Structures are given as C-alpha cells and as structure tokens.
C-alpha cells in the first residue's frame, strides 16, 4: 500500500485477521504488525511456531530477525507488560509518577489537591497519604486472565450520567478477588433520560457487549444495587427497547447477587464518577444477524455428519411452526442425533455454534427456560443410544456448512418429506471459458514468435482482431 494513507493500519489489520483467523486468540495474537505466539509449555510453543511459520511462508510474508524474540516469558505489548502473572503496568509509563516531587508551595498544594480555596497546609499526615497514593499508582493491580472453572463477578454501578463496572474472579484461595477488566461509560443525552432501572439495564447490555468474550463462557454473578434481570424477565409489559435487551441477555448465564458490602463496589463507583468524555453510544444491533431472521417462505435448520474418512452427509429441514432461536438450535441438534442413530453410529462428536445449547447439554449451564427443558429431556433420551458422545462449541464462522443448509431449507418450497441426492461441492480455480479454448495449431516457431514479430516489424498476427490491434503506443 502507498505510504501516508489513513486507513493503512485498519486495512493491514483486516488482512492479518483473514490470514490467521483460525489461530488468533488460540495460538497467536495480532495487532497490526505486532505478532505474539503464546503457549503453556515449551513443547507446545515449538509446535505453535511451526504452524505460524508455515502460514507465513504460505502467504509469502517475511519477518525481521532483528525484531524477533523467542522464548520470552514476558514482554511489552500495547503499552503494558504481559507475563505469566497477567497484565502489569509498564514502568516507563509511570516514570512521571515515580519522579513526581512533593508540592512545596501553597500554589502547588492547591494544584495537587484540585481545590482552589484550600489553605495549602502540608503536614506529616498529608505526606504519608501522598506516598501511599504514589505507591498505589506505581503498583496497580495486575489484570489476570479468567479461570475456566470459576464464575465471574461483575460489579456494576450507575450514576445519573455515567456508569462503571469491574469484572473479577476469586483466586485459588477463594478469599481474595483478582481484577480482569475495568470499564466506564458516559451516557448519551437520550440515555440520561432513562429511569434508574432502565439505565442499569442499558449499562448491563453495554457491558455484555464489551465483555462478551469473557461472559459467554462463564457464569457471571451480577452485584449491583438493583436487579435488572428481575425487572426484564418478570415484567408483564415491556416496551420495544426493553424487549430487545431481554433477547440480547438470553445468551448469557447471569445470576443476580444482592450487594451486601460497599467495599466491593468502590472501584466501580470510582470508574462511574470518572467516565470519559468521549462517550460511546449503545449499539442496538443484534450480535447475531440470524437472530429472529425470517423470509416469505420460512426458516430451516441444518446438520452435517462427517465420517472419519472425511465424507460429508448433509441434512436439512424446514420448520413450519412458531419457535425461538434457541428452540431452532435444539431442533437442529435433535435432527443430527437422530440421523446418527439411524446409521448405527455409536461414537459421536457434536459441534454447534450455539453456546447456550452446547453448555446446557454439558451441564455447565442451567436450563431455566420452560420451552427448552423438554428439548433437553429428549436429547438426554437420545444420548442413551451412544457409547461415547461429546459436545463442543464451534464459532459460527467455522460452521458455515450447517448454516448454508439451514438457509437452503428456508428458501426451497419442498414437500413434507423430499429426499435429494447428496450435494457435491467443488472449487473452480478458473472460469469455464478458459477450459473451452480451441487447441492451438502447432508449428515450428517458438511461443513468442508473434510478440517478436510485432516488436520488430510492428505487424500483428493473422488471427488478431480489430480490438486486439487497439494498443497504446509508448
């Protein structure tokens, strides 16, 4: 790309995501031209590097050896120090705080405290408080990655014009909490006109959107002064906005816990009171574009059985009854299990792109919706037909075949039961016209004879048309 373009960074980042889409957040992390390969053990690290170098060679990308570091246990990334302990503050970033001198004049004391009419006295108590503030800022809490087997704790505080939250988790001892993420947001003009409970619901929706990568795979304990879940789930009359928020929260496993102590919400209150001025409006679009999607003909579901040899057996079905999105996911799972039972399959690995269905069937999430309890009972009955079966979550981008089958069933007007031949899928590297060229007449001249004749004598070959002769001189 030419130098100086403002969108060069964003374009390059999109290219990196397309090239390493199956490795990002698993084996590597990529931010523009910064690339990190991560692993738990040395043996695993070598395998990750091998896959990374093969991918780089495949797309003809080169690395600068002078900027490469191998076997690093910690390093600087995006202004922070990342290590096995977590995310820490870079010492270079807090150099100004470390070298901050004591206020010596009355004007400096007032400037430090932010109070114009302060008397400007500085005693031993102020000195001790000053040193404690510096020490705390220099040793900020380490942001730790979440543990997969423990629930998350979300402290949510809402003021009249802003909100703040802290996402944490209990450590190994179960007595102390470790911080995972901090967030704050200033409400927009129209959000400030919401009622207090609606502001809390709005803050919760915005938080789940920002922390989706954490909350989607964990049970989250919500600690706040009010219970937004009870208001949205038990209210008899919801407006359009609240109904939309209710659907967006249905994919998360959130449990409300009443706030018993003020100490735990101190940081969340502080973030809410110090919200940034460049506030971010809440995006009302659904994260899943297929959610509540419909067309004039109807909707469908799809499933694919893949044998150990790689043979694909697609199944699709059209749904002609009223259902929710989660009910459709269960219907697709039941259809796939029944197809496997009919073929005598005893060992099965199930992959689905619905986190709610997968984790409910793995008994990691509770099934509370009455409409889904019967589906779960049916699937548990089908599981007795298998000797070994596992359920695994698969991102929607990697489950395109089943999605395509569901779309196919919704777009075709078929009878109640219509069997089609297996679908054959091919990849054409060239257009059909390229394969329809007439065989060239062989002569004793080399392949570049016509080009040489034109360069030397400016004569076109006999088979050249008038369009071919329209060349640009120079």
Tab-separated table of C-alpha atoms in Angstrom:
chain	number	residue	atom	x	y	z
A	1	UNK	CA	0.000	0.000	0.000
A	2	UNK	CA	1.199	3.586	-0.594
A	3	UNK	CA	2.618	5.427	2.388
A	4	UNK	CA	0.560	8.101	4.106
A	5	UNK	CA	-2.890	6.524	3.817
A	6	UNK	CA	-5.009	6.912	6.951
A	7	UNK	CA	-6.684	3.534	6.540
A	8	UNK	CA	-3.427	1.621	6.062
A	9	UNK	CA	-3.438	0.277	9.622
A	10	UNK	CA	-7.059	-0.860	9.502
A	11	UNK	CA	-6.586	-2.466	6.081
A	12	UNK	CA	-3.488	-4.323	7.235
A	13	UNK	CA	-5.263	-5.492	10.394
A	14	UNK	CA	-8.154	-6.897	8.341
A	15	UNK	CA	-5.646	-8.703	6.134
A	16	UNK	CA	-3.954	-10.257	9.178
A	17	UNK	CA	-7.311	-11.383	10.568
A	18	UNK	CA	-8.171	-13.061	7.257
A	19	UNK	CA	-4.804	-14.813	7.074
A	20	UNK	CA	-4.689	-16.007	10.698
A	21	UNK	CA	-8.423	-16.232	11.511
A	22	UNK	CA	-8.166	-19.799	12.840
A	23	UNK	CA	-5.106	-19.092	15.022
A	24	UNK	CA	-5.982	-15.719	16.565
A	25	UNK	CA	-6.961	-15.866	20.263
A	26	UNK	CA	-5.863	-19.526	20.301
A	27	UNK	CA	-2.197	-19.722	19.337
A	28	UNK	CA	-1.297	-16.143	18.425
A	29	UNK	CA	-2.352	-12.534	18.959
A	30	UNK	CA	-2.023	-9.999	16.135
A	31	UNK	CA	-2.306	-6.227	16.381
A	32	UNK	CA	-1.341	-4.638	13.043
A	33	UNK	CA	2.372	-5.536	12.739
A	34	UNK	CA	2.817	-6.852	16.307
A	35	UNK	CA	2.513	-10.627	16.455
A	36	UNK	CA	2.816	-12.855	19.537
A	37	UNK	CA	2.830	-16.655	19.652
A	38	UNK	CA	1.656	-17.939	23.041
A	39	UNK	CA	1.679	-21.348	24.705
A	40	UNK	CA	1.752	-23.038	28.097
A	41	UNK	CA	4.751	-25.359	27.623
A	42	UNK	CA	7.982	-25.328	25.636
A	43	UNK	CA	6.948	-28.303	23.502
A	44	UNK	CA	3.640	-26.672	22.670
A	45	UNK	CA	5.430	-23.408	21.861
A	46	UNK	CA	7.598	-25.086	19.219
A	47	UNK	CA	4.507	-26.562	17.559
A	48	UNK	CA	2.787	-23.146	17.567
A	49	UNK	CA	5.840	-21.542	15.967
A	50	UNK	CA	5.928	-24.263	13.313
A	51	UNK	CA	2.305	-23.606	12.332
A	52	UNK	CA	2.916	-19.862	12.373
A	53	UNK	CA	5.967	-20.063	10.103
A	54	UNK	CA	4.166	-22.371	7.687
A	55	UNK	CA	1.317	-19.876	7.450
A	56	UNK	CA	3.760	-17.000	6.899
A	57	UNK	CA	5.525	-18.953	4.164
A	58	UNK	CA	2.207	-19.859	2.534
A	59	UNK	CA	1.288	-16.186	2.078
A	60	UNK	CA	4.892	-15.065	1.388
A	61	UNK	CA	5.205	-12.888	4.489
A	62	UNK	CA	8.633	-12.131	5.935
A	63	UNK	CA	9.789	-11.221	9.445
A	64	UNK	CA	12.659	-9.002	10.504
A	65	UNK	CA	15.018	-11.232	12.564
A	66	UNK	CA	16.319	-8.206	14.475
A	67	UNK	CA	12.834	-7.577	15.866
A	68	UNK	CA	12.023	-11.207	16.725
A	69	UNK	CA	12.338	-12.590	20.253
A	70	UNK	CA	11.988	-16.297	21.003
A	71	UNK	CA	11.245	-17.998	24.311
A	72	UNK	CA	10.215	-14.777	26.066
A	73	UNK	CA	8.360	-15.213	29.358
A	74	UNK	CA	7.247	-11.578	29.423
A	75	UNK	CA	7.215	-8.609	27.095
A	76	UNK	CA	5.700	-5.225	26.320
A	77	UNK	CA	2.523	-5.150	24.260
A	78	UNK	CA	0.330	-2.112	23.556
A	79	UNK	CA	1.842	-0.144	26.435
A	80	UNK	CA	1.578	-2.907	29.055
A	81	UNK	CA	3.818	-5.677	30.349
A	82	UNK	CA	2.304	-9.107	29.639
A	83	UNK	CA	3.680	-12.067	31.592
A	84	UNK	CA	2.544	-15.359	33.108
A	85	UNK	CA	1.245	-13.376	36.105
A	86	UNK	CA	-1.079	-11.264	33.969
A	87	UNK	CA	-1.132	-7.709	32.591
A	88	UNK	CA	1.006	-5.238	34.539
A	89	UNK	CA	1.825	-1.547	34.279
A	90	UNK	CA	4.862	-0.625	32.190
A	91	UNK	CA	7.457	1.067	34.393
A	92	UNK	CA	8.268	3.546	31.620
A	93	UNK	CA	4.642	4.698	31.553
A	94	UNK	CA	4.649	5.604	35.260
A	95	UNK	CA	8.010	7.357	35.225
A	96	UNK	CA	6.313	10.732	35.688
A	97	UNK	CA	4.501	9.449	38.793
A	98	UNK	CA	7.708	7.985	40.213
A	99	UNK	CA	9.583	11.252	39.768
A	100	UNK	CA	6.693	13.444	40.920
A	101	UNK	CA	8.102	15.782	43.577
A	102	UNK	CA	6.422	16.967	46.748
A	103	UNK	CA	4.335	20.135	46.493
A	104	UNK	CA	6.419	22.795	48.230
A	105	UNK	CA	4.402	25.973	47.813
A	106	UNK	CA	0.824	26.868	48.633
A	107	UNK	CA	0.006	27.083	44.934
A	108	UNK	CA	1.451	23.599	44.269
A	109	UNK	CA	-0.557	22.131	47.164
A	110	UNK	CA	-3.780	23.624	45.810
A	111	UNK	CA	-2.950	22.386	42.328
A	112	UNK	CA	-2.239	18.868	43.595
A	113	UNK	CA	-5.481	18.686	45.578
A	114	UNK	CA	-7.530	20.400	42.872
A	115	UNK	CA	-9.024	22.811	45.373
A	116	UNK	CA	-8.610	26.489	44.734
A	117	UNK	CA	-9.566	27.718	48.215
A	118	UNK	CA	-7.547	25.185	50.212
A	119	UNK	CA	-5.359	26.691	52.912
A	120	UNK	CA	-2.317	24.959	51.486
A	121	UNK	CA	-1.067	23.320	54.666
A	122	UNK	CA	1.117	20.220	54.340
A	123	UNK	CA	1.725	18.098	57.422
A	124	UNK	CA	3.000	14.591	58.152
A	125	UNK	CA	-0.416	13.044	57.529
A	126	UNK	CA	-0.531	14.609	54.065
A	127	UNK	CA	2.998	13.351	53.435
A	128	UNK	CA	2.031	9.757	54.289
A	129	UNK	CA	-1.099	9.946	52.136
A	130	UNK	CA	0.966	11.341	49.248
A	131	UNK	CA	3.426	8.441	49.433
A	132	UNK	CA	0.598	5.903	49.614
A	133	UNK	CA	-1.048	7.367	46.506
A	134	UNK	CA	2.244	7.212	44.588
A	135	UNK	CA	2.889	3.658	45.728
A	136	UNK	CA	-0.595	2.530	44.693
A	137	UNK	CA	-0.325	4.123	41.253
A	138	UNK	CA	3.111	2.587	40.710
A	139	UNK	CA	1.850	-0.862	41.712
A	140	UNK	CA	-1.579	-1.020	40.114
A	141	UNK	CA	-3.481	-4.305	40.414
A	142	UNK	CA	-2.431	-6.932	37.898
A	143	UNK	CA	-5.137	-7.827	35.369
A	144	UNK	CA	-5.370	-11.610	35.336
A	145	UNK	CA	-6.939	-13.942	32.779
A	146	UNK	CA	-10.086	-15.735	33.980
A	147	UNK	CA	-10.012	-19.325	35.205
A	148	UNK	CA	-12.365	-21.568	33.207
A	149	UNK	CA	-13.798	-23.439	36.205
A	150	UNK	CA	-14.912	-20.474	38.325
A	151	UNK	CA	-17.745	-17.940	37.909
A	152	UNK	CA	-17.078	-14.291	37.156
A	153	UNK	CA	-18.043	-11.420	39.448
A	154	UNK	CA	-19.383	-8.232	37.851
A	155	UNK	CA	-19.663	-5.101	39.997
A	156	UNK	CA	-21.927	-2.595	38.243
A	157	UNK	CA	-22.502	0.983	39.416
A	158	UNK	CA	-24.741	3.509	37.673
A	159	UNK	CA	-24.949	7.256	38.284
A	160	UNK	CA	-27.250	9.814	36.695
A	161	UNK	CA	-24.931	10.470	33.750
A	162	UNK	CA	-22.375	7.630	33.739
A	163	UNK	CA	-21.663	4.027	34.689
A	164	UNK	CA	-18.691	1.937	35.737
A	165	UNK	CA	-18.004	-1.744	36.233
A	166	UNK	CA	-15.294	-4.134	37.365
A	167	UNK	CA	-15.078	-7.735	36.190
A	168	UNK	CA	-13.294	-10.009	38.631
A	169	UNK	CA	-12.959	-13.556	39.856
A	170	UNK	CA	-11.964	-15.347	43.050
A	171	UNK	CA	-8.384	-16.594	43.211
A	172	UNK	CA	-7.299	-20.114	44.152
A	173	UNK	CA	-7.868	-19.459	47.851
A	174	UNK	CA	-11.430	-18.276	47.264
A	175	UNK	CA	-10.987	-15.398	49.724
A	176	UNK	CA	-9.474	-12.700	47.520
A	177	UNK	CA	-10.676	-11.341	44.197
A	178	UNK	CA	-8.493	-10.646	41.188
A	179	UNK	CA	-9.336	-7.987	38.612
A	180	UNK	CA	-9.917	-8.994	34.988
A	181	UNK	CA	-11.307	-5.873	33.294
A	182	UNK	CA	-12.333	-2.274	34.052
A	183	UNK	CA	-14.949	-0.321	32.100
A	184	UNK	CA	-16.602	3.084	32.328
A	185	UNK	CA	-19.040	4.911	30.079
A	186	UNK	CA	-20.768	8.265	29.962
A	187	UNK	CA	-24.424	8.101	28.982
A	188	UNK	CA	-25.635	9.886	25.881
A	189	UNK	CA	-28.235	12.638	26.070
A	190	UNK	CA	-31.166	10.322	25.400
A	191	UNK	CA	-29.798	7.636	27.754
A	192	UNK	CA	-29.695	10.177	30.596
A	193	UNK	CA	-33.484	10.469	30.319
A	194	UNK	CA	-33.980	6.785	31.145
A	195	UNK	CA	-35.380	5.765	34.517
A	196	UNK	CA	-32.847	4.422	37.074
A	197	UNK	CA	-33.714	0.788	36.375
A	198	UNK	CA	-33.541	1.371	32.597
A	199	UNK	CA	-30.120	2.997	33.000
A	200	UNK	CA	-28.952	-0.093	34.865
A	201	UNK	CA	-30.314	-2.341	32.104
A	202	UNK	CA	-28.633	-0.167	29.477
A	203	UNK	CA	-25.327	-0.363	31.366
A	204	UNK	CA	-25.620	-4.153	31.637
A	205	UNK	CA	-26.273	-4.540	27.901
A	206	UNK	CA	-23.298	-2.321	27.044
A	207	UNK	CA	-21.097	-4.289	29.450
A	208	UNK	CA	-22.079	-7.669	27.994
A	209	UNK	CA	-21.275	-6.354	24.518
A	210	UNK	CA	-17.804	-5.207	25.591
A	211	UNK	CA	-17.051	-8.271	27.752
A	212	UNK	CA	-18.728	-10.859	25.538
A	213	UNK	CA	-15.527	-12.899	25.133
A	214	UNK	CA	-15.450	-13.444	28.912
A	215	UNK	CA	-19.104	-13.673	29.905
A	216	UNK	CA	-20.157	-16.042	27.127
A	217	UNK	CA	-18.153	-18.926	28.592
A	218	UNK	CA	-18.670	-18.309	32.317
A	219	UNK	CA	-21.480	-17.939	34.807
A	220	UNK	CA	-21.474	-14.285	35.895
A	221	UNK	CA	-22.528	-13.050	39.321
A	222	UNK	CA	-24.000	-9.569	38.942
A	223	UNK	CA	-23.606	-7.368	42.029
A	224	UNK	CA	-25.490	-4.066	41.951
A	225	UNK	CA	-27.975	-2.058	43.986
A	226	UNK	CA	-30.935	-3.050	41.792
A	227	UNK	CA	-31.817	-6.267	39.981
A	228	UNK	CA	-32.207	-5.523	36.248
A	229	UNK	CA	-32.734	-9.201	35.408
A	230	UNK	CA	-35.831	-9.492	37.564
A	231	UNK	CA	-37.252	-6.318	36.034
A	232	UNK	CA	-36.752	-7.511	32.448
A	233	UNK	CA	-37.664	-11.174	32.929
A	234	UNK	CA	-40.695	-10.782	35.208
A	235	UNK	CA	-42.224	-7.556	33.937
A	236	UNK	CA	-45.623	-8.114	32.325
A	237	UNK	CA	-45.365	-5.172	29.924
A	238	UNK	CA	-42.063	-4.265	28.289
A	239	UNK	CA	-41.524	-1.576	25.710
A	240	UNK	CA	-39.729	-2.313	22.469
A	241	UNK	CA	-36.348	-1.256	23.824
A	242	UNK	CA	-36.549	-3.433	26.945
A	243	UNK	CA	-37.803	-6.421	24.940
A	244	UNK	CA	-34.787	-6.093	22.653
A	245	UNK	CA	-32.452	-6.016	25.647
A	246	UNK	CA	-34.170	-9.070	27.109
A	247	UNK	CA	-33.378	-11.072	23.973
A	248	UNK	CA	-29.763	-9.888	23.934
A	249	UNK	CA	-29.252	-11.108	27.507
A	250	UNK	CA	-30.733	-14.547	26.826
A	251	UNK	CA	-27.407	-15.976	25.596
A	252	UNK	CA	-25.579	-15.161	28.852
A	253	UNK	CA	-25.743	-17.013	32.162
A	254	UNK	CA	-26.078	-14.094	34.601
A	255	UNK	CA	-27.113	-14.530	38.237
A	256	UNK	CA	-28.001	-11.509	40.361
A	257	UNK	CA	-26.404	-11.287	43.815
A	258	UNK	CA	-27.576	-8.584	46.198
A	259	UNK	CA	-24.954	-6.061	47.247
A	260	UNK	CA	-24.087	-6.735	50.904
A	261	UNK	CA	-20.973	-4.560	51.304
A	262	UNK	CA	-19.898	-1.217	49.883
A	263	UNK	CA	-16.210	-2.148	49.751
A	264	UNK	CA	-16.545	-4.431	46.750
A	265	UNK	CA	-18.177	-1.725	44.593
A	266	UNK	CA	-15.762	1.062	45.478
A	267	UNK	CA	-13.745	0.750	42.262
A	268	UNK	CA	-16.892	0.517	40.118
A	269	UNK	CA	-18.272	3.654	41.790
A	270	UNK	CA	-14.997	5.448	41.137
A	271	UNK	CA	-14.994	4.479	37.445
A	272	UNK	CA	-18.596	5.649	37.096
A	273	UNK	CA	-17.714	9.019	38.617
A	274	UNK	CA	-14.684	9.382	36.294
A	275	UNK	CA	-16.246	8.380	32.987
A	276	UNK	CA	-14.517	9.520	29.808
A	277	UNK	CA	-15.906	12.467	27.896
A	278	UNK	CA	-15.747	10.686	24.545
A	279	UNK	CA	-18.740	8.543	25.435
A	280	UNK	CA	-19.809	5.658	23.281
A	281	UNK	CA	-23.481	5.254	22.284
A	282	UNK	CA	-25.076	1.867	22.751
A	283	UNK	CA	-25.381	-0.152	19.556
A	284	UNK	CA	-28.841	-1.695	19.332
A	285	UNK	CA	-27.965	-4.152	16.565
A	286	UNK	CA	-28.075	-7.808	17.457
A	287	UNK	CA	-24.655	-9.508	17.583
A	288	UNK	CA	-26.120	-12.461	15.719
A	289	UNK	CA	-27.560	-11.371	12.381
A	290	UNK	CA	-29.581	-14.577	12.018
A	291	UNK	CA	-31.416	-13.939	15.291
A	292	UNK	CA	-35.157	-13.612	14.592
A	293	UNK	CA	-34.438	-13.650	10.838
A	294	UNK	CA	-37.244	-14.755	8.540
A	295	UNK	CA	-38.328	-14.665	4.924
A	296	UNK	CA	-41.529	-15.111	2.959
A	297	UNK	CA	-41.178	-18.885	2.778
A	298	UNK	CA	-39.990	-19.791	6.283
A	299	UNK	CA	-36.897	-20.847	8.197
A	300	UNK	CA	-34.852	-24.017	8.309
A	301	UNK	CA	-32.215	-25.940	10.215
A	302	UNK	CA	-29.184	-27.859	9.030
A	303	UNK	CA	-26.770	-30.539	10.233
A	304	UNK	CA	-23.820	-32.371	8.702
A	305	UNK	CA	-22.467	-35.816	9.597
A	306	UNK	CA	-18.756	-36.156	8.844
A	307	UNK	CA	-17.182	-39.614	8.814
A	308	UNK	CA	-13.585	-40.291	9.933
A	309	UNK	CA	-12.697	-40.558	6.236
A	310	UNK	CA	-13.967	-37.049	5.590
A	311	UNK	CA	-17.224	-37.984	3.842
A	312	UNK	CA	-19.989	-35.403	4.405
A	313	UNK	CA	-23.675	-36.333	4.778
A	314	UNK	CA	-25.794	-33.150	4.878
A	315	UNK	CA	-29.307	-32.928	6.357
A	316	UNK	CA	-31.690	-30.020	6.270
A	317	UNK	CA	-35.232	-29.445	7.453
A	318	UNK	CA	-37.763	-26.664	7.136
A	319	UNK	CA	-39.628	-25.534	10.264
A	320	UNK	CA	-43.304	-24.681	9.750
A	321	UNK	CA	-44.181	-23.808	13.355
A	322	UNK	CA	-43.554	-20.908	15.699
A	323	UNK	CA	-40.259	-21.176	17.568
A	324	UNK	CA	-37.495	-19.153	19.146
A	325	UNK	CA	-33.880	-19.050	18.033
A	326	UNK	CA	-32.778	-21.381	20.843
A	327	UNK	CA	-35.579	-23.830	20.031
A	328	UNK	CA	-34.302	-23.984	16.442
A	329	UNK	CA	-30.797	-24.766	17.707
A	330	UNK	CA	-32.169	-27.666	19.761
A	331	UNK	CA	-34.201	-28.891	16.764
A	332	UNK	CA	-31.026	-28.974	14.651
A	333	UNK	CA	-29.199	-30.922	17.358
A	334	UNK	CA	-32.012	-33.474	17.643
A	335	UNK	CA	-32.134	-33.902	13.858
A	336	UNK	CA	-28.400	-34.601	13.734
A	337	UNK	CA	-28.549	-37.082	16.630
A	338	UNK	CA	-31.471	-38.966	15.069
A	339	UNK	CA	-29.616	-39.170	11.745
A	340	UNK	CA	-26.578	-40.614	13.524
A	341	UNK	CA	-28.730	-43.176	15.379
A	342	UNK	CA	-30.374	-44.323	12.122
A	343	UNK	CA	-26.903	-45.064	10.715
A	344	UNK	CA	-25.812	-47.043	13.770
A	345	UNK	CA	-23.173	-44.565	14.909
A	346	UNK	CA	-22.036	-45.215	18.490
A	347	UNK	CA	-19.210	-42.669	18.894
A	348	UNK	CA	-20.048	-39.071	18.050
A	349	UNK	CA	-18.515	-35.631	18.496
A	350	UNK	CA	-21.124	-32.863	18.316
A	351	UNK	CA	-20.056	-29.358	17.269
A	352	UNK	CA	-22.503	-26.459	17.443
A	353	UNK	CA	-22.334	-22.666	17.168
A	354	UNK	CA	-24.903	-22.041	19.930
A	355	UNK	CA	-23.027	-21.596	23.199
A	356	UNK	CA	-26.266	-21.817	25.173
A	357	UNK	CA	-27.255	-25.227	23.781
A	358	UNK	CA	-23.764	-26.720	23.986
A	359	UNK	CA	-23.074	-25.658	27.563
A	360	UNK	CA	-26.551	-26.651	28.731
A	361	UNK	CA	-26.054	-30.138	27.305
A	362	UNK	CA	-22.652	-30.300	29.011
A	363	UNK	CA	-24.380	-29.475	32.337
A	364	UNK	CA	-22.237	-26.358	32.716
A	365	UNK	CA	-25.236	-24.035	32.371
A	366	UNK	CA	-28.674	-24.452	33.898
A	367	UNK	CA	-31.707	-24.876	31.638
A	368	UNK	CA	-34.298	-22.482	33.020
A	369	UNK	CA	-36.477	-21.683	30.018
A	370	UNK	CA	-39.570	-23.948	30.169
A	371	UNK	CA	-39.574	-24.169	26.368
A	372	UNK	CA	-36.067	-25.661	26.366
A	373	UNK	CA	-36.457	-28.112	29.267
A	374	UNK	CA	-38.463	-30.578	27.143
A	375	UNK	CA	-35.869	-30.370	24.362
A	376	UNK	CA	-33.116	-31.214	26.835
A	377	UNK	CA	-35.099	-34.222	28.107
A	378	UNK	CA	-35.494	-35.511	24.528
A	379	UNK	CA	-31.761	-35.181	23.847
A	380	UNK	CA	-30.859	-36.937	27.106
A	381	UNK	CA	-33.030	-39.835	25.952
A	382	UNK	CA	-31.229	-39.956	22.603
A	383	UNK	CA	-27.822	-39.967	24.299
A	384	UNK	CA	-28.503	-43.482	25.637
A	385	UNK	CA	-28.064	-44.795	22.075
A	386	UNK	CA	-24.398	-43.748	22.013
A	387	UNK	CA	-21.405	-45.326	23.716
A	388	UNK	CA	-19.387	-42.113	23.676
A	389	UNK	CA	-20.579	-38.614	22.795
A	390	UNK	CA	-19.101	-35.172	23.435
A	391	UNK	CA	-20.427	-31.649	22.854
A	392	UNK	CA	-18.091	-28.901	21.667
A	393	UNK	CA	-18.672	-25.226	20.926
A	394	UNK	CA	-17.727	-24.073	17.434
A	395	UNK	CA	-17.691	-20.416	16.287
A	396	UNK	CA	-20.267	-19.570	13.630
A	397	UNK	CA	-17.540	-18.719	11.113
A	398	UNK	CA	-16.347	-22.338	11.270
A	399	UNK	CA	-19.859	-23.794	10.967
A	400	UNK	CA	-20.782	-22.352	7.583
A	401	UNK	CA	-21.887	-25.670	6.055
A	402	UNK	CA	-24.704	-26.186	8.559
A	403	UNK	CA	-25.766	-22.545	8.235
A	404	UNK	CA	-25.874	-22.883	4.453
A	405	UNK	CA	-28.083	-25.966	4.741
A	406	UNK	CA	-30.452	-24.122	7.075
A	407	UNK	CA	-30.703	-21.285	4.560
A	408	UNK	CA	-31.275	-23.800	1.747
A	409	UNK	CA	-34.222	-25.361	3.558
A	410	UNK	CA	-35.792	-21.976	4.212
A	411	UNK	CA	-35.561	-20.871	0.571
A	412	UNK	CA	-36.894	-24.013	-1.154
A	413	UNK	CA	-40.565	-24.959	-1.348
A	414	UNK	CA	-40.441	-28.691	-0.682
A	415	UNK	CA	-42.967	-31.364	0.228
A	416	UNK	CA	-43.292	-32.710	3.768
A	417	UNK	CA	-40.500	-35.193	3.104
A	418	UNK	CA	-38.405	-34.899	0.000
A	419	UNK	CA	-35.092	-36.701	-0.418
A	420	UNK	CA	-32.415	-35.233	-2.634
A	421	UNK	CA	-29.168	-36.711	-3.811
A	422	UNK	CA	-26.023	-35.836	-1.828
A	423	UNK	CA	-24.745	-32.370	-2.533
A	424	UNK	CA	-21.446	-32.278	-4.423
A	425	UNK	CA	-19.300	-29.211	-3.753
A	426	UNK	CA	-16.342	-28.263	-5.939
A	427	UNK	CA	-13.920	-25.362	-6.159
A	428	UNK	CA	-13.231	-23.903	-9.610
A	429	UNK	CA	-9.887	-22.148	-9.906
A	430	UNK	CA	-10.563	-20.988	-13.474
A	431	UNK	CA	-13.640	-19.798	-15.350
A	432	UNK	CA	-15.476	-22.167	-17.670
A	433	UNK	CA	-14.470	-20.100	-20.705
A	434	UNK	CA	-10.797	-20.798	-20.003
A	435	UNK	CA	-11.429	-24.516	-20.428
A	436	UNK	CA	-13.184	-24.041	-23.799
A	437	UNK	CA	-10.221	-22.790	-25.844
A	438	UNK	CA	-9.610	-24.447	-29.176
A	439	UNK	CA	-6.427	-26.434	-29.484
A	440	UNK	CA	-3.616	-24.366	-30.933
A	441	UNK	CA	-2.115	-25.212	-34.281
A	442	UNK	CA	1.415	-26.496	-33.810
A	443	UNK	CA	4.235	-25.070	-35.917
A	444	UNK	CA	7.992	-24.869	-35.715
A	445	UNK	CA	8.023	-21.309	-34.329
A	446	UNK	CA	8.522	-20.559	-30.611
A	447	UNK	CA	5.594	-19.388	-28.481
A	448	UNK	CA	6.805	-15.776	-28.528
A	449	UNK	CA	7.045	-15.568	-32.323
A	450	UNK	CA	4.018	-13.237	-32.682
A	451	UNK	CA	5.343	-10.918	-29.958
A	452	UNK	CA	8.779	-10.782	-31.530
A	453	UNK	CA	7.305	-10.002	-34.950
A	454	UNK	CA	5.245	-7.139	-33.525
A	455	UNK	CA	8.196	-5.627	-31.636
A	456	UNK	CA	10.495	-5.890	-34.639
A	457	UNK	CA	8.215	-5.172	-37.602
A	458	UNK	CA	5.069	-3.733	-35.914
A	459	UNK	CA	2.979	-6.434	-37.624
A	460	UNK	CA	0.038	-8.163	-35.970
A	461	UNK	CA	-0.548	-11.908	-36.371
A	462	UNK	CA	-3.109	-13.014	-38.929
A	463	UNK	CA	-5.683	-14.082	-36.314
A	464	UNK	CA	-5.620	-10.707	-34.500
A	465	UNK	CA	-8.940	-8.843	-34.462
A	466	UNK	CA	-9.534	-5.104	-34.665
A	467	UNK	CA	-9.989	-4.964	-30.906
A	468	UNK	CA	-6.605	-6.638	-30.396
A	469	UNK	CA	-4.969	-4.029	-32.607
A	470	UNK	CA	-6.102	-1.143	-30.383
A	471	UNK	CA	-2.850	-0.857	-28.499
A	472	UNK	CA	-1.422	2.124	-26.667
A	473	UNK	CA	1.842	3.339	-28.118
A	474	UNK	CA	4.620	4.196	-25.649
